[in-house]
Tab-separated table of C-alpha atoms and ligand atoms in Angstrom:
chain	number	residue	atom	x	y	z
Z	1	UNK	CA	-96.955	1.854	93.144
Z	2	UNK	CA	-97.377	-1.556	92.857
Z	3	UNK	CA	-95.040	-3.706	90.572
Z	4	UNK	CA	-97.431	-5.666	89.190
Z	5	UNK	CA	-99.257	-2.794	87.962
Z	6	UNK	CA	-96.314	-1.037	86.702
Z	7	UNK	CA	-94.823	-0.359	83.263
Z	8	UNK	CA	-91.045	0.065	83.039
Z	9	UNK	CA	-90.059	3.242	81.314
Z	10	UNK	CA	-87.211	1.235	79.781
Z	11	UNK	CA	-89.171	-1.707	78.303
Z	12	UNK	CA	-91.805	1.044	77.173
Z	13	UNK	CA	-89.302	2.961	74.919
Z	14	UNK	CA	-85.861	1.545	74.826
Z	15	UNK	CA	-84.584	-0.929	72.232
Z	16	UNK	CA	-82.992	-3.656	73.997
Z	17	UNK	CA	-79.286	-2.404	72.823
Z	18	UNK	CA	-79.392	1.188	73.477
Z	19	UNK	CA	-82.470	3.427	72.984
Z	20	UNK	CA	-83.317	6.105	70.376
Z	21	UNK	CA	-86.366	8.369	69.471
Z	22	UNK	CA	-88.714	7.623	66.946
Z	23	UNK	CA	-88.019	8.974	63.582
Z	24	UNK	CA	-89.839	9.432	60.416
Z	25	UNK	CA	-90.874	5.829	60.308
Z	26	UNK	CA	-92.066	6.280	63.928
Z	27	UNK	CA	-95.360	5.269	63.131
Z	28	UNK	CA	-94.435	1.789	62.129
Z	29	UNK	CA	-92.073	1.628	65.133
Z	30	UNK	CA	-94.718	2.954	67.508
Z	31	UNK	CA	-97.465	0.592	66.321
Z	32	UNK	CA	-94.957	-2.427	66.974
Z	33	UNK	CA	-94.050	-1.021	70.541
Z	34	UNK	CA	-97.686	-0.840	71.712
Z	35	UNK	CA	-98.865	-3.102	73.995
Z	36	UNK	CA	-95.609	-4.823	74.971
Z	37	UNK	CA	-96.176	-4.250	78.563
Z	38	UNK	CA	-98.561	-6.145	81.024
Z	39	UNK	CA	-101.691	-4.511	81.764
Z	40	UNK	CA	-103.732	-5.501	84.827
Z	41	UNK	CA	-107.417	-4.920	85.802
Z	42	UNK	CA	-107.960	-3.348	88.877
Z	43	UNK	CA	-111.293	-2.636	90.572
Z	44	UNK	CA	-113.182	-3.469	87.326
Z	45	UNK	CA	-110.857	-0.998	85.235
Z	46	UNK	CA	-107.935	-1.486	82.916
Z	47	UNK	CA	-104.816	0.621	83.736
Z	48	UNK	CA	-101.233	0.460	83.368
Z	49	UNK	CA	-98.727	2.953	84.930
Z	50	UNK	CA	-95.097	4.141	83.955
Z	51	UNK	CA	-92.764	3.136	86.657
Z	52	UNK	CA	-89.728	5.347	87.441
Z	53	UNK	CA	-86.509	3.356	86.604
Z	54	UNK	CA	-83.186	4.124	88.198
Z	55	UNK	CA	-80.016	5.178	86.197
Z	56	UNK	CA	-77.902	2.436	84.934
Z	57	UNK	CA	-75.442	2.820	87.425
Z	58	UNK	CA	-75.279	3.589	91.489
Z	59	UNK	CA	-76.417	7.053	92.464
Z	60	UNK	CA	-72.752	7.755	93.779
Z	61	UNK	CA	-71.003	6.387	90.393
Z	62	UNK	CA	-70.601	9.602	88.809
Z	63	UNK	CA	-69.005	11.456	91.723
Z	64	UNK	CA	-67.115	13.829	91.908
Z	65	UNK	CA	-68.483	15.186	88.726
Z	66	UNK	CA	-72.188	14.811	89.392
Z	67	UNK	CA	-72.965	14.077	92.980
Z	68	UNK	CA	-75.180	11.691	94.750
Z	69	UNK	CA	-76.948	14.647	96.064
Z	70	UNK	CA	-77.868	15.758	92.842
Z	71	UNK	CA	-79.142	12.336	91.978
Z	72	UNK	CA	-81.187	12.267	95.260
Z	73	UNK	CA	-82.974	15.421	93.950
Z	74	UNK	CA	-82.772	15.225	90.238
Z	75	UNK	CA	-83.844	11.709	89.801
Z	76	UNK	CA	-85.348	11.104	93.177
Z	77	UNK	CA	-87.752	14.145	93.409
Z	78	UNK	CA	-87.704	15.823	89.823
Z	79	UNK	CA	-87.833	12.855	87.554
Z	80	UNK	CA	-90.287	10.806	90.087
Z	81	UNK	CA	-92.458	13.727	89.975
Z	82	UNK	CA	-92.751	13.690	86.344
Z	83	UNK	CA	-93.625	9.887	85.928
Z	84	UNK	CA	-95.942	10.259	88.855
Z	85	UNK	CA	-97.807	13.289	87.568
Z	86	UNK	CA	-98.131	11.534	84.039
Z	87	UNK	CA	-99.642	8.591	85.616
Z	88	UNK	CA	-102.364	10.682	87.305
Z	89	UNK	CA	-102.929	12.736	84.191
Z	90	UNK	CA	-103.629	9.775	81.857
Z	91	UNK	CA	-105.256	7.307	84.372
Z	92	UNK	CA	-108.748	6.843	82.824
Z	93	UNK	CA	-108.088	8.654	79.736
Z	94	UNK	CA	-107.484	7.672	76.090
Z	95	UNK	CA	-103.714	7.929	76.753
Z	96	UNK	CA	-103.650	5.257	79.390
Z	97	UNK	CA	-102.114	2.141	77.929
Z	98	UNK	CA	-100.012	3.996	75.153
Z	99	UNK	CA	-96.312	4.023	74.698
Z	100	UNK	CA	-94.611	6.856	76.340
Z	101	UNK	CA	-93.521	8.028	72.853
Z	102	UNK	CA	-97.107	8.022	71.440
Z	103	UNK	CA	-98.305	10.076	74.381
Z	104	UNK	CA	-95.430	12.481	73.595
Z	105	UNK	CA	-96.345	12.679	69.967
Z	106	UNK	CA	-100.108	12.804	70.446
Z	107	UNK	CA	-99.822	15.437	73.316
Z	108	UNK	CA	-97.275	17.708	71.578
Z	109	UNK	CA	-100.520	18.349	69.327
Z	110	UNK	CA	-98.463	19.972	66.630
Z	111	UNK	CA	-96.924	22.607	68.596
Z	112	UNK	CA	-99.979	23.173	70.797
Z	113	UNK	CA	-99.074	20.914	73.539
Z	114	UNK	CA	-102.033	19.365	75.941
Z	115	UNK	CA	-101.551	18.968	79.553
Z	116	UNK	CA	-99.829	15.630	79.799
Z	117	UNK	CA	-97.065	16.707	77.333
Z	118	UNK	CA	-94.671	18.105	79.665
Z	119	UNK	CA	-94.524	15.281	82.025
Z	120	UNK	CA	-94.439	12.780	79.341
Z	121	UNK	CA	-91.616	14.308	77.667
Z	122	UNK	CA	-89.674	15.077	80.777
Z	123	UNK	CA	-90.105	11.455	81.867
Z	124	UNK	CA	-88.565	10.419	78.571
Z	125	UNK	CA	-85.865	13.024	78.493
Z	126	UNK	CA	-84.579	12.326	81.913
Z	127	UNK	CA	-84.442	8.512	81.337
Z	128	UNK	CA	-82.517	9.341	78.259
Z	129	UNK	CA	-80.188	11.692	80.108
Z	130	UNK	CA	-79.293	9.247	82.575
Z	131	UNK	CA	-78.310	6.804	79.881
Z	132	UNK	CA	-76.377	9.054	78.144
Z	133	UNK	CA	-73.752	9.055	81.073
Z	134	UNK	CA	-71.483	6.606	82.389
Z	135	UNK	CA	-68.834	6.415	85.221
Z	136	UNK	CA	-65.304	7.318	83.558
Z	137	UNK	CA	-67.121	8.582	80.336
Z	138	UNK	CA	-65.781	11.433	78.195
Z	139	UNK	CA	-63.154	11.178	75.869
Z	140	UNK	CA	-63.879	10.819	72.153
Z	141	UNK	CA	-66.048	8.951	70.113
Z	142	UNK	CA	-64.767	6.346	67.618
Z	143	UNK	CA	-65.907	4.519	64.485
Z	144	UNK	CA	-69.185	5.643	62.484
Z	145	UNK	CA	-69.852	8.204	65.066
Z	146	UNK	CA	-66.678	10.108	64.728
Z	147	UNK	CA	-66.767	9.697	61.134
Z	148	UNK	CA	-70.219	11.386	60.931
Z	149	UNK	CA	-69.386	14.049	63.510
Z	150	UNK	CA	-66.262	14.912	61.230
Z	151	UNK	CA	-68.512	14.971	58.088
Z	152	UNK	CA	-71.124	16.978	59.559
Z	153	UNK	CA	-69.400	19.297	61.813
Z	154	UNK	CA	-65.904	19.542	60.128
Z	155	UNK	CA	-63.851	18.153	63.245
Z	156	UNK	CA	-64.650	16.847	66.726
Z	157	UNK	CA	-63.371	19.914	68.241
Z	158	UNK	CA	-65.794	21.969	66.318
Z	159	UNK	CA	-68.687	19.795	67.252
Z	160	UNK	CA	-67.671	20.038	70.975
Z	161	UNK	CA	-67.686	23.603	70.843
Z	162	UNK	CA	-71.056	23.696	69.187
Z	163	UNK	CA	-72.693	21.355	71.356
Z	164	UNK	CA	-71.307	23.409	74.300
Z	165	UNK	CA	-72.516	26.758	73.027
Z	166	UNK	CA	-76.019	25.235	72.142
Z	167	UNK	CA	-76.239	24.101	76.021
Z	168	UNK	CA	-74.822	27.257	77.443
Z	169	UNK	CA	-77.216	29.461	75.378
Z	170	UNK	CA	-80.486	27.669	75.867
Z	171	UNK	CA	-82.195	30.339	77.520
Z	172	UNK	CA	-83.846	29.342	80.715
Z	173	UNK	CA	-84.730	25.648	81.312
Z	174	UNK	CA	-84.473	23.150	78.478
Z	175	UNK	CA	-82.230	20.624	76.790
Z	176	UNK	CA	-79.429	20.520	74.100
Z	177	UNK	CA	-79.151	17.407	71.866
Z	178	UNK	CA	-77.147	15.625	69.319
Z	179	UNK	CA	-79.894	14.264	67.012
Z	180	UNK	CA	-79.935	12.212	63.573
Z	181	UNK	CA	-82.032	13.640	60.884
Z	182	UNK	CA	-83.421	10.805	59.004
Z	183	UNK	CA	-84.685	12.927	55.900
Z	184	UNK	CA	-81.192	14.170	55.052
Z	185	UNK	CA	-79.087	11.472	56.867
Z	186	UNK	CA	-77.216	13.916	58.975
Z	187	UNK	CA	-76.433	14.629	62.402
Z	188	UNK	CA	-77.645	17.881	63.840
Z	189	UNK	CA	-77.451	20.075	67.009
Z	190	UNK	CA	-80.788	20.986	68.535
Z	191	UNK	CA	-81.635	23.039	71.499
Z	192	UNK	CA	-85.285	22.749	73.053
Z	193	UNK	CA	-87.032	24.636	75.827
Z	194	UNK	CA	-88.519	23.276	78.828
Z	195	UNK	CA	-89.614	19.609	77.931
Z	196	UNK	CA	-89.572	19.540	74.098
Z	197	UNK	CA	-87.068	17.277	72.515
Z	198	UNK	CA	-86.298	15.752	68.971
Z	199	UNK	CA	-88.727	13.606	68.815
Z	200	UNK	CA	-91.577	16.099	68.191
Z	201	UNK	CA	-89.411	17.286	65.266
Z	202	UNK	CA	-89.171	13.842	63.762
Z	203	UNK	CA	-85.618	13.465	64.603
Z	204	UNK	CA	-83.797	10.605	66.382
Z	205	UNK	CA	-82.194	11.499	69.720
Z	206	UNK	CA	-78.624	10.444	69.856
Z	207	UNK	CA	-77.350	12.398	73.050
Z	208	UNK	CA	-78.644	15.037	75.401
Z	209	UNK	CA	-77.840	17.323	78.410
Z	210	UNK	CA	-80.210	18.730	80.928
Z	211	UNK	CA	-79.590	22.172	81.294
Z	212	UNK	CA	-82.521	23.074	83.832
Z	213	UNK	CA	-81.120	24.622	86.745
Z	214	UNK	CA	-82.066	21.499	89.046
Z	215	UNK	CA	-79.439	19.520	86.994
Z	216	UNK	CA	-76.425	21.303	88.013
Z	217	UNK	CA	-77.315	23.662	90.787
Z	218	UNK	CA	-76.291	21.666	93.820
Z	219	UNK	CA	-72.663	20.828	92.188
Z	220	UNK	CA	-72.068	24.116	90.275
Z	221	UNK	CA	-74.263	26.636	91.376
Z	222	UNK	CA	-74.986	28.954	88.673
Z	223	UNK	CA	-71.824	27.837	86.426
Z	224	UNK	CA	-73.652	26.130	83.757
Z	225	UNK	CA	-70.503	26.149	81.533
Z	226	UNK	CA	-68.574	24.274	83.944
Z	227	UNK	CA	-71.124	21.755	84.288
Z	228	UNK	CA	-71.401	21.313	80.442
Z	229	UNK	CA	-67.683	20.944	80.131
Z	230	UNK	CA	-67.550	18.056	82.932
Z	231	UNK	CA	-70.540	16.423	81.255
Z	232	UNK	CA	-68.482	16.382	77.841
Z	233	UNK	CA	-65.061	15.610	79.493
Z	234	UNK	CA	-66.000	13.140	82.206
Z	235	UNK	CA	-69.409	11.749	81.955
Z	236	UNK	CA	-70.822	11.302	78.548
Z	237	UNK	CA	-71.072	7.783	77.177
Z	238	UNK	CA	-70.178	7.717	73.549
Z	239	UNK	CA	-70.961	3.801	73.735
Z	240	UNK	CA	-74.684	4.813	74.263
Z	241	UNK	CA	-74.522	7.391	71.644
Z	242	UNK	CA	-72.752	4.992	69.106
Z	243	UNK	CA	-75.515	2.375	70.093
Z	244	UNK	CA	-78.510	4.777	69.160
Z	245	UNK	CA	-76.829	6.073	65.946
Z	246	UNK	CA	-76.300	2.429	65.017
Z	247	UNK	CA	-80.159	1.699	65.419
Z	248	UNK	CA	-80.932	4.871	63.695
Z	249	UNK	CA	-79.283	4.286	60.681
Z	250	UNK	CA	-79.889	0.238	60.507
W	1	FE2	FE1	-83.860	17.643	84.781
């Protein structure tokens, strides 16, 4: 798609310093995010398209834990298809020109999803997932994030155990998340089926792992628990999670 006629996913839904999902004040946030992107008249119509953004590191940067072959398919084909299909679905509709979060919330339709929901949410979820990892990731969080993990889960070890269990027990395709619940100012574990995410629950997403088989099958075959362990031990970017928490609690 032509760059001049494209909308960056990153600029569409990421704060400059790390990104997060809309919270209960999301209506205020979303209204301020609207129309931040360039729109261009094409053949007499007004349109704007989302553009697939690459992960914030080279495709081989997470080797050997997540292979470039996995990125070739997972980002290059699956994520791309979600973005391309979303653009086709919203073209010429009242959703055209809205932010990605707006489209997710509108098409979630209070639990009775409209056709564009799956592609919109999957486009968002995957960008969030890529930015949840970094080369030489893993280790333990620190600062306020660790403080809240200890407060809300009892200990970091307990949190890891519960996060792994949530990811392992999400039946079929889906996601596991660490989220922040604005109404009680606490961290929470959430697991969601298919394309659903914490935005539709009114929570702020802080961390996610994709547990669709396409996320790990090339590297781990059916060994989802091994993939989850490597994610936590070698890939997770606690800096990204801390940045999102800082935004959520600002
Ligand atoms: Fe995926």
